[in-house]
Amino acid sequence: MEIYFLGTNAGVPTLLRNVTSVALRLLEERRCFWMFDCGEGTQHQVLRSPLRLGKLEKLFITHLHGDHIFGLPGLLSSRAYQGGTAPLAVYGPPGLKSFIELSMSVSQSRIPYKLEVVEHTGGLIFEDDQFKVEAALLEHRIDSYGYRVTEKDRPGSLNAELLRSYGLKPGPQYGVLKSGRDVTLEDGTVIKATEVLSAPKKGRIVTVLGDTRPCGNTVPLAHEADLLIHEATFKHELAKMAHEYYHSTTIQAAEAAKEAGARQLILTHFSSRYGPLDELLPLLDEARTVFPNTLLAEEFRLFPVMTD
């Protein structure tokens, strides 16, 4: 499980940074990736990355401001040309479906794969045997949501040496034991799964927030998350401006991570007033005074989601 940033700027693209888009790579877990937001030019960013649109399984939109959705029509219409024939599910606030349908209709674009658009107003929006995704409303000029992705606990590892001592070789019975069920051998010997299987591996939690100023749902969404991705549009000296524009400062993002008990914080959605990396470093230093385990989002860089 890894995070890959495709766009980290707020409002408009610049020569240094594109507008918002974040990929959650799940290559080992699902052989795919999920995307959060799709600002203008996102498909160009994908072309410059190791990601392939054919592997895009789910796309989550935080809110309907242009810097978060203007790349969506182009990406959806060209996905098939990059091998994207598998179904794609897109989740987001009410209005998302009409935006997509109108864009595709007016441009006479054809989508040759199954596209499911799921509009929501928060709550549990997806769950299967591996993951669940929950959403909650934040505080922005329009409805903006944060997403909490929870990986379910995974089975522990089998003790191969102990299994060999029973004369058991890799095969279907390994799968039975891996699922937590006991196995009875031909001689009547019962191999208990609890004796050959280590403790379950705790699933990871990633929280991706849309644009927001400090609000009540931030901390519950990020509660004990292994990674929190939080906007930090301004330095804290511009806290008044941040509040007026419904955005957050570095200190506010760090305070949210600290209160939530998150393990790591990555700042993103930087104002265009901040140029190259050396102008962003003061934002990082500021956040670290409150939450030391903070990083700056960087486009085309992988961030592993760690459990420790």
Coordinates of N, CA, C and O in Angstrom, one line a residue, residues 10-154:
A10 N -3.1 24.1 -5.0 CA -4.4 24.5 -4.8 C -4.9 25.5 -5.8 O -4.2 26.3 -6.3
G11 N -6.2 25.3 -6.2 CA -6.8 26.3 -7.1 C -6.5 26.2 -8.6 O -7.3 25.8 -9.4
V12 N -5.2 26.4 -9.0 CA -4.9 26.4 -10.4 C -3.5 25.7 -10.5 O -2.7 25.7 -9.6
P13 N -3.2 25.1 -11.7 CA -1.9 24.5 -11.9 C -0.9 25.6 -12.1 O -1.1 26.7 -12.5
T14 N 0.4 25.2 -11.8 CA 1.5 26.1 -12.0 C 2.6 25.3 -12.8 O 2.4 24.1 -13.0
L15 N 3.6 25.9 -13.2 CA 4.7 25.2 -13.9 C 5.4 24.2 -12.9 O 6.1 23.3 -13.4
L16 N 5.2 24.4 -11.6 CA 5.9 23.5 -10.7 C 5.0 22.4 -10.1 O 5.5 21.3 -9.8
R17 N 3.7 22.7 -10.0 CA 2.8 21.7 -9.4 C 1.5 21.7 -10.2 O 1.0 22.8 -10.6
N18 N 0.9 20.5 -10.3 CA -0.4 20.4 -10.9 C -1.5 20.5 -9.8 O -1.2 20.4 -8.6
V19 N -2.7 20.6 -10.2 CA -3.8 20.6 -9.2 C -4.1 19.2 -8.7 O -3.6 18.2 -9.2
T20 N -5.0 19.1 -7.7 CA -5.1 17.9 -6.8 C -5.5 16.6 -7.5 O -6.5 16.5 -8.3
S21 N -4.7 15.6 -7.2 CA -5.0 14.2 -7.5 C -4.0 13.4 -6.7 O -2.8 13.6 -6.6
V22 N -4.5 12.3 -6.0 CA -3.7 11.4 -5.2 C -4.1 10.0 -5.6 O -5.3 9.7 -5.7
A23 N -3.1 9.2 -5.7 CA -3.3 7.7 -6.0 C -2.9 6.9 -4.8 O -1.9 7.1 -4.2
L24 N -3.8 5.9 -4.5 CA -3.5 4.9 -3.5 C -3.2 3.6 -4.2 O -4.0 3.0 -4.8
R25 N -1.9 3.2 -4.3 CA -1.5 2.0 -5.0 C -1.7 0.8 -4.1 O -1.2 0.7 -3.0
L26 N -2.5 -0.1 -4.7 CA -2.8 -1.4 -4.0 C -2.4 -2.6 -4.9 O -3.1 -3.5 -5.1
L27 N -1.2 -2.5 -5.3 CA -0.7 -3.5 -6.3 C -0.6 -4.9 -5.6 O -1.0 -5.9 -6.2
E28 N -0.1 -5.0 -4.4 CA 0.0 -6.3 -3.8 C -1.3 -6.7 -3.3 O -1.6 -7.9 -3.3
E29 N -2.1 -5.8 -2.8 CA -3.4 -6.1 -2.2 C -4.5 -6.5 -3.2 O -5.3 -7.4 -3.1
R30 N -4.6 -5.7 -4.4 CA -5.7 -5.9 -5.3 C -5.2 -5.8 -6.8 O -6.0 -5.9 -7.7
R31 N -3.9 -5.6 -7.0 CA -3.4 -5.4 -8.4 C -4.0 -4.3 -9.1 O -4.4 -4.3 -10.3
C32 N -4.2 -3.2 -8.4 CA -4.9 -2.0 -9.0 C -4.4 -0.8 -8.2 O -3.6 -0.8 -7.3
F33 N -5.0 0.4 -8.6 CA -4.8 1.6 -7.7 C -6.2 2.3 -7.7 O -7.0 2.2 -8.6
W34 N -6.3 3.1 -6.6 CA -7.5 4.0 -6.4 C -7.0 5.4 -6.6 O -5.9 5.7 -6.2
M35 N -7.9 6.3 -7.0 CA -7.6 7.7 -7.1 C -8.5 8.6 -6.3 O -9.7 8.3 -6.2
F36 N -8.0 9.6 -5.7 CA -8.8 10.6 -5.0 C -8.6 12.0 -5.7 O -7.5 12.5 -5.7
D37 N -9.7 12.4 -6.3 CA -9.7 13.7 -7.0 C -9.0 13.6 -8.3 O -8.1 12.8 -8.5
C38 N -9.4 14.5 -9.3 CA -8.9 14.4 -10.6 C -8.9 15.8 -11.2 O -9.8 16.1 -12.1
G39 N -8.0 16.6 -10.8 CA -7.9 17.9 -11.3 C -7.5 18.0 -12.8 O -7.0 17.0 -13.3
E40 N -7.6 19.1 -13.4 CA -7.2 19.3 -14.8 C -5.8 18.8 -15.0 O -4.9 19.1 -14.3
G41 N -5.6 18.0 -16.1 CA -4.3 17.6 -16.4 C -3.8 16.3 -15.7 O -2.7 15.9 -15.9
T42 N -4.7 15.7 -15.0 CA -4.4 14.5 -14.2 C -3.9 13.4 -15.2 O -3.0 12.6 -14.9
Q43 N -4.6 13.2 -16.3 CA -4.2 12.1 -17.2 C -2.8 12.3 -17.8 O -2.1 11.3 -18.0
H44 N -2.4 13.6 -17.9 CA -1.0 13.8 -18.3 C 0.0 13.4 -17.2 O 1.0 12.9 -17.5
Q45 N -0.4 13.7 -16.0 CA 0.4 13.3 -14.9 C 0.6 11.8 -14.8 O 1.6 11.3 -14.5
V46 N -0.5 11.1 -15.1 CA -0.5 9.6 -15.1 C 0.5 9.1 -16.1 O 1.3 8.2 -15.9
L47 N 0.5 9.8 -17.3 CA 1.4 9.3 -18.4 C 2.9 9.5 -18.0 O 3.7 8.8 -18.5
R48 N 3.1 10.4 -17.1 CA 4.5 10.6 -16.6 C 4.9 9.8 -15.4 O 5.9 9.9 -14.8
S49 N 3.9 8.9 -15.0 CA 4.1 8.2 -13.7 C 4.2 6.7 -14.1 O 3.9 6.3 -15.2
P50 N 4.5 5.8 -13.1 CA 4.4 4.4 -13.3 C 3.0 3.8 -13.2 O 2.8 2.6 -13.4
L51 N 2.0 4.7 -13.0 CA 0.6 4.2 -13.0 C 0.1 4.0 -14.4 O 0.5 4.6 -15.3
R52 N -0.9 3.1 -14.5 CA -1.6 2.8 -15.8 C -3.1 2.9 -15.5 O -3.6 2.2 -14.7
L53 N -3.7 3.6 -16.4 CA -5.2 3.8 -16.2 C -5.9 2.5 -16.3 O -7.0 2.4 -15.7
G54 N -5.4 1.5 -17.0 CA -6.0 0.2 -17.0 C -6.1 -0.4 -15.7 O -6.9 -1.4 -15.5
K55 N -5.3 0.0 -14.7 CA -5.3 -0.5 -13.4 C -6.2 0.3 -12.4 O -6.2 -0.1 -11.2
L56 N -6.8 1.4 -12.9 CA -7.6 2.2 -12.0 C -8.9 1.5 -11.7 O -9.7 1.2 -12.7
E57 N -9.2 1.2 -10.5 CA -10.4 0.5 -10.1 C -11.5 1.4 -9.5 O -12.7 1.2 -9.8
K58 N -11.1 2.3 -8.7 CA -12.1 3.2 -8.0 C -11.5 4.7 -8.0 O -10.3 4.9 -7.9
L59 N -12.4 5.6 -8.1 CA -12.0 7.0 -8.1 C -13.0 7.8 -7.2 O -14.2 7.7 -7.3
F60 N -12.4 8.4 -6.2 CA -13.2 9.1 -5.2 C -13.0 10.6 -5.3 O -11.9 11.1 -5.3
I61 N -14.1 11.3 -5.5 CA -14.1 12.8 -5.6 C -14.5 13.4 -4.3 O -15.5 13.1 -3.7
T62 N -13.7 14.3 -3.8 CA -14.0 14.9 -2.5 C -15.0 16.0 -2.6 O -15.9 16.1 -1.8
H63 N -15.0 16.8 -3.6 CA -15.9 17.9 -3.9 C -15.9 18.3 -5.3 O -15.0 17.9 -6.1
L64 N -16.8 19.2 -5.7 CA -17.0 19.5 -7.1 C -16.4 20.8 -7.6 O -16.8 21.3 -8.6
H65 N -15.4 21.3 -6.9 CA -14.7 22.5 -7.4 C -13.8 22.0 -8.5 O -13.3 20.9 -8.6
G66 N -13.6 22.9 -9.5 CA -12.9 22.6 -10.7 C -11.5 22.0 -10.5 O -11.1 21.1 -11.3
D67 N -10.8 22.5 -9.6 CA -9.4 22.0 -9.4 C -9.4 20.6 -8.9 O -8.3 20.0 -8.7
H68 N -10.5 20.0 -8.6 CA -10.6 18.6 -8.2 C -11.4 17.7 -9.2 O -11.3 16.5 -9.0
I69 N -12.0 18.3 -10.2 CA -12.8 17.4 -11.1 C -12.6 17.7 -12.6 O -13.1 17.0 -13.4
F70 N -12.0 18.8 -13.0 CA -11.9 19.2 -14.4 C -11.1 18.2 -15.2 O -11.2 18.2 -16.5
G71 N -10.3 17.4 -14.6 CA -9.6 16.3 -15.3 C -10.4 15.1 -15.6 O -9.9 14.2 -16.3
L72 N -11.5 15.0 -14.9 CA -12.3 13.7 -14.9 C -12.9 13.4 -16.3 O -12.7 12.2 -16.7
P73 N -13.5 14.3 -17.1 CA -14.0 13.9 -18.4 C -13.0 13.3 -19.3 O -13.2 12.3 -20.0
G74 N -11.8 14.0 -19.4 CA -10.7 13.5 -20.2 C -10.2 12.1 -19.8 O -10.0 11.3 -20.7
L75 N -10.0 12.0 -18.5 CA -9.5 10.7 -18.0 C -10.5 9.5 -18.3 O -10.1 8.5 -18.7
L76 N -11.8 9.8 -18.1 CA -12.8 8.7 -18.3 C -12.8 8.4 -19.8 O -13.0 7.2 -20.1
S77 N -12.8 9.4 -20.6 CA -12.9 9.1 -22.1 C -11.7 8.4 -22.7 O -11.8 7.7 -23.7
S78 N -10.5 8.7 -22.1 CA -9.3 8.1 -22.7 C -8.8 6.8 -21.9 O -7.9 6.2 -22.4
R79 N -9.5 6.5 -20.9 CA -9.0 5.3 -20.1 C -8.9 4.0 -20.9 O -8.0 3.3 -20.8
A80 N -9.9 3.8 -21.8 CA -9.9 2.6 -22.5 C -8.7 2.5 -23.5 O -8.3 1.4 -23.8
Y81 N -8.2 3.6 -23.9 CA -7.1 3.6 -24.8 C -5.8 3.2 -24.1 O -4.8 3.0 -24.8
Q82 N -5.8 3.2 -22.8 CA -4.7 2.7 -22.0 C -5.0 1.4 -21.4 O -4.4 1.1 -20.3
G83 N -5.8 0.6 -22.0 CA -6.1 -0.8 -21.6 C -7.2 -0.8 -20.5 O -7.3 -1.9 -19.9
G84 N -7.9 0.2 -20.2 CA -8.9 0.3 -19.2 C -10.2 -0.2 -19.7 O -11.1 0.5 -20.0
T85 N -10.4 -1.5 -19.7 CA -11.6 -2.1 -20.1 C -12.4 -2.7 -18.9 O -13.6 -3.0 -19.1
A86 N -11.8 -2.8 -17.8 CA -12.5 -3.4 -16.6 C -13.4 -2.3 -16.0 O -13.3 -1.1 -16.3
P87 N -14.4 -2.7 -15.3 CA -15.4 -1.7 -14.7 C -14.6 -0.7 -13.8 O -13.6 -1.0 -13.2
L88 N -15.2 0.5 -13.8 CA -14.7 1.6 -13.0 C -15.8 2.2 -12.1 O -16.9 2.5 -12.7
A89 N -15.6 2.4 -10.8 CA -16.6 3.0 -10.0 C -16.1 4.4 -9.5 O -14.9 4.5 -9.1
V90 N -16.9 5.4 -9.7 CA -16.6 6.7 -9.3 C -17.5 7.2 -8.2 O -18.8 7.1 -8.4
Y91 N -17.0 7.7 -7.1 CA -17.8 8.1 -5.9 C -17.6 9.5 -5.7 O -16.5 10.1 -5.8
G92 N -18.7 10.2 -5.3 CA -18.6 11.6 -5.0 C -19.9 12.2 -4.6 O -21.0 11.5 -4.5
P93 N -19.9 13.5 -4.3 CA -21.1 14.2 -3.8 C -22.2 14.3 -4.9 O -22.0 14.1 -6.1
P94 N -23.5 14.6 -4.5 CA -24.5 14.8 -5.4 C -24.2 15.9 -6.4 O -23.6 16.9 -6.1
G95 N -24.5 15.6 -7.7 CA -24.1 16.5 -8.8 C -23.0 15.9 -9.6 O -22.8 16.3 -10.8
L96 N -22.3 15.0 -9.1 CA -21.2 14.3 -9.8 C -21.7 13.6 -11.1 O -21.1 13.7 -12.2
K97 N -22.8 12.9 -10.9 CA -23.3 12.1 -12.0 C -23.8 13.0 -13.2 O -23.5 12.7 -14.3
S98 N -24.4 14.1 -12.9 CA -24.9 15.0 -13.9 C -23.7 15.7 -14.6 O -23.7 15.9 -15.8
F99 N -22.6 16.0 -13.9 CA -21.4 16.6 -14.4 C -20.8 15.6 -15.4 O -20.4 16.0 -16.6
I100 N -20.7 14.3 -15.1 CA -20.1 13.3 -16.0 C -21.0 13.1 -17.2 O -20.5 13.1 -18.3
E101 N -22.3 12.9 -16.9 CA -23.2 12.6 -18.1 C -23.2 13.8 -19.1 O -23.2 13.5 -20.3
L102 N -23.3 15.0 -18.6 CA -23.3 16.2 -19.5 C -22.0 16.3 -20.3 O -22.0 16.5 -21.5
S103 N -20.9 16.1 -19.6 CA -19.6 16.2 -20.3 C -19.4 15.2 -21.4 O -19.0 15.4 -22.5
M104 N -19.9 13.9 -21.1 CA -19.8 12.8 -22.0 C -20.8 13.1 -23.2 O -20.5 12.8 -24.4
S105 N -21.9 13.6 -22.9 CA -23.0 13.8 -23.9 C -22.6 14.9 -24.9 O -22.6 14.7 -26.1
V106 N -22.2 16.0 -24.3 CA -21.9 17.2 -25.2 C -20.7 16.9 -26.1 O -20.6 17.3 -27.2
S107 N -19.7 16.2 -25.5 CA -18.5 15.9 -26.3 C -18.6 14.6 -27.1 O -17.7 14.2 -27.9
Q108 N -19.8 14.0 -27.0 CA -20.1 12.7 -27.7 C -19.0 11.7 -27.5 O -18.5 11.0 -28.4
S109 N -18.6 11.6 -26.3 CA -17.5 10.6 -25.9 C -18.2 9.3 -25.6 O -19.3 9.2 -25.0
R110 N -17.5 8.3 -25.9 CA -18.0 6.9 -25.7 C -17.1 6.3 -24.6 O -15.9 6.3 -24.6
I111 N -17.8 5.6 -23.7 CA -17.1 4.9 -22.7 C -17.4 3.4 -22.9 O -18.5 2.9 -22.6
P112 N -16.4 2.6 -23.4 CA -16.6 1.2 -23.7 C -16.5 0.2 -22.6 O -16.3 -1.0 -22.8
Y113 N -16.5 0.7 -21.3 CA -16.4 -0.1 -20.2 C -17.5 0.2 -19.2 O -18.2 1.3 -19.4
K114 N -17.8 -0.6 -18.3 CA -18.9 -0.3 -17.3 C -18.4 0.8 -16.3 O -17.5 0.6 -15.6
L115 N -19.2 1.9 -16.3 CA -18.9 3.0 -15.4 C -20.0 3.1 -14.4 O -21.2 3.3 -14.8
E116 N -19.7 3.0 -13.2 CA -20.7 3.1 -12.1 C -20.4 4.4 -11.4 O -19.3 4.6 -10.9
V117 N -21.4 5.3 -11.3 CA -21.2 6.6 -10.6 C -22.1 6.5 -9.3 O -23.3 6.3 -9.4
V118 N -21.4 6.6 -8.2 CA -22.1 6.5 -6.9 C -22.1 7.8 -6.2 O -21.0 8.3 -5.7
E119 N -23.2 8.5 -6.1 CA -23.3 9.7 -5.3 C -23.6 9.4 -3.9 O -24.4 8.5 -3.6
H120 N -23.1 10.1 -3.0 CA -23.2 9.8 -1.5 C -23.3 11.1 -0.7 O -22.9 12.2 -1.2
T121 N -23.7 11.0 0.5 CA -23.7 12.1 1.4 C -23.0 11.7 2.7 O -23.4 12.1 3.8
G122 N -22.1 10.8 2.6 CA -21.3 10.3 3.7 C -21.8 8.9 4.2 O -22.6 8.3 3.6
G123 N -21.1 8.4 5.2 CA -21.3 7.1 5.7 C -20.5 6.1 5.1 O -19.5 6.4 4.4
L124 N -20.9 4.8 5.2 CA -20.2 3.7 4.6 C -20.5 3.7 3.1 O -21.7 3.4 2.8
I125 N -19.5 3.9 2.2 CA -19.9 3.9 0.8 C -19.3 2.7 0.0 O -19.8 2.5 -1.1
F126 N -18.4 1.9 0.6 CA -18.0 0.8 -0.1 C -17.4 -0.2 1.0 O -16.8 0.2 1.9
E127 N -17.6 -1.5 0.7 CA -17.1 -2.5 1.6 C -17.0 -3.9 0.9 O -18.0 -4.2 0.2
D128 N -15.9 -4.6 1.0 CA -15.8 -5.9 0.5 C -15.0 -6.7 1.6 O -14.8 -6.2 2.7
D129 N -14.4 -7.9 1.2 CA -13.7 -8.7 2.2 C -12.3 -8.1 2.5 O -11.7 -8.6 3.5
Q130 N -11.9 -7.1 1.8 CA -10.5 -6.6 2.0 C -10.6 -5.2 2.6 O -9.7 -4.8 3.4
F131 N -11.5 -4.3 2.1 CA -11.5 -2.9 2.5 C -12.9 -2.4 2.8 O -13.9 -3.0 2.3
K132 N -12.9 -1.3 3.5 CA -14.1 -0.5 3.6 C -13.7 0.9 3.5 O -12.7 1.3 4.0
V133 N -14.6 1.7 2.9 CA -14.4 3.1 2.7 C -15.6 3.9 3.3 O -16.7 3.7 3.0
E134 N -15.2 4.8 4.2 CA -16.2 5.7 4.9 C -16.0 7.1 4.5 O -14.8 7.5 4.3
A135 N -17.0 7.9 4.5 CA -16.9 9.3 4.1 C -17.7 10.2 5.1 O -18.7 9.7 5.7
A136 N -17.2 11.4 5.3 CA -17.9 12.3 6.2 C -17.7 13.7 5.7 O -16.7 14.1 5.1
L137 N -18.7 14.6 5.9 CA -18.8 15.9 5.4 C -17.8 16.8 6.2 O -17.7 16.8 7.4
L138 N -17.1 17.6 5.5 CA -16.1 18.6 6.0 C -16.7 20.0 6.0 O -17.9 20.1 5.8
E139 N -15.9 21.0 6.1 CA -16.4 22.4 6.1 C -15.7 23.2 5.1 O -14.6 23.6 5.3
H140 N -16.4 23.4 4.0 CA -15.9 24.1 2.8 C -17.0 24.9 2.2 O -18.1 24.9 2.7
R141 N -16.6 25.7 1.2 CA -17.7 26.6 0.6 C -18.8 25.8 -0.1 O -19.9 26.2 -0.2
I142 N -18.5 24.6 -0.6 CA -19.5 23.6 -1.1 C -19.2 22.3 -0.3 O -18.2 22.2 0.4
D143 N -20.2 21.4 -0.5 CA -20.0 20.1 0.3 C -18.7 19.4 -0.1 O -18.5 19.2 -1.3
S144 N -17.9 19.2 0.8 CA -16.6 18.5 0.6 C -16.5 17.4 1.6 O -16.8 17.6 2.8
Y145 N -15.9 16.3 1.2 CA -15.9 15.1 2.0 C -14.5 14.6 2.2 O -13.6 14.8 1.4
G146 N -14.3 14.0 3.4 CA -13.1 13.2 3.6 C -13.4 11.8 3.5 O -14.5 11.3 3.8
Y147 N -12.3 11.0 3.2 CA -12.5 9.5 3.0 C -11.6 8.8 4.0 O -10.4 9.2 4.1
R148 N -12.1 7.8 4.6 CA -11.3 6.9 5.5 C -11.3 5.5 4.9 O -12.3 4.9 4.8
V149 N -10.1 5.1 4.5 CA -10.0 3.8 3.8 C -9.4 2.8 4.9 O -8.3 3.0 5.4
T150 N -10.1 1.8 5.2 CA -9.7 0.8 6.2 C -9.4 -0.5 5.6 O -10.3 -1.1 5.0
E151 N -8.2 -1.0 5.7 CA -7.8 -2.3 5.2 C -8.2 -3.3 6.4 O -7.8 -3.1 7.5
K152 N -8.9 -4.3 6.1 CA -9.3 -5.3 7.1 C -8.1 -6.1 7.5 O -7.2 -6.3 6.7
D153 N -8.1 -6.6 8.7 CA -7.0 -7.4 9.2 C -6.8 -8.6 8.2 O -7.8 -9.3 7.8
R154 N -5.5 -8.9 8.0 CA -5.2 -10.0 7.1 C -4.7 -11.3 7.9 O -4.2 -11.1 9.0

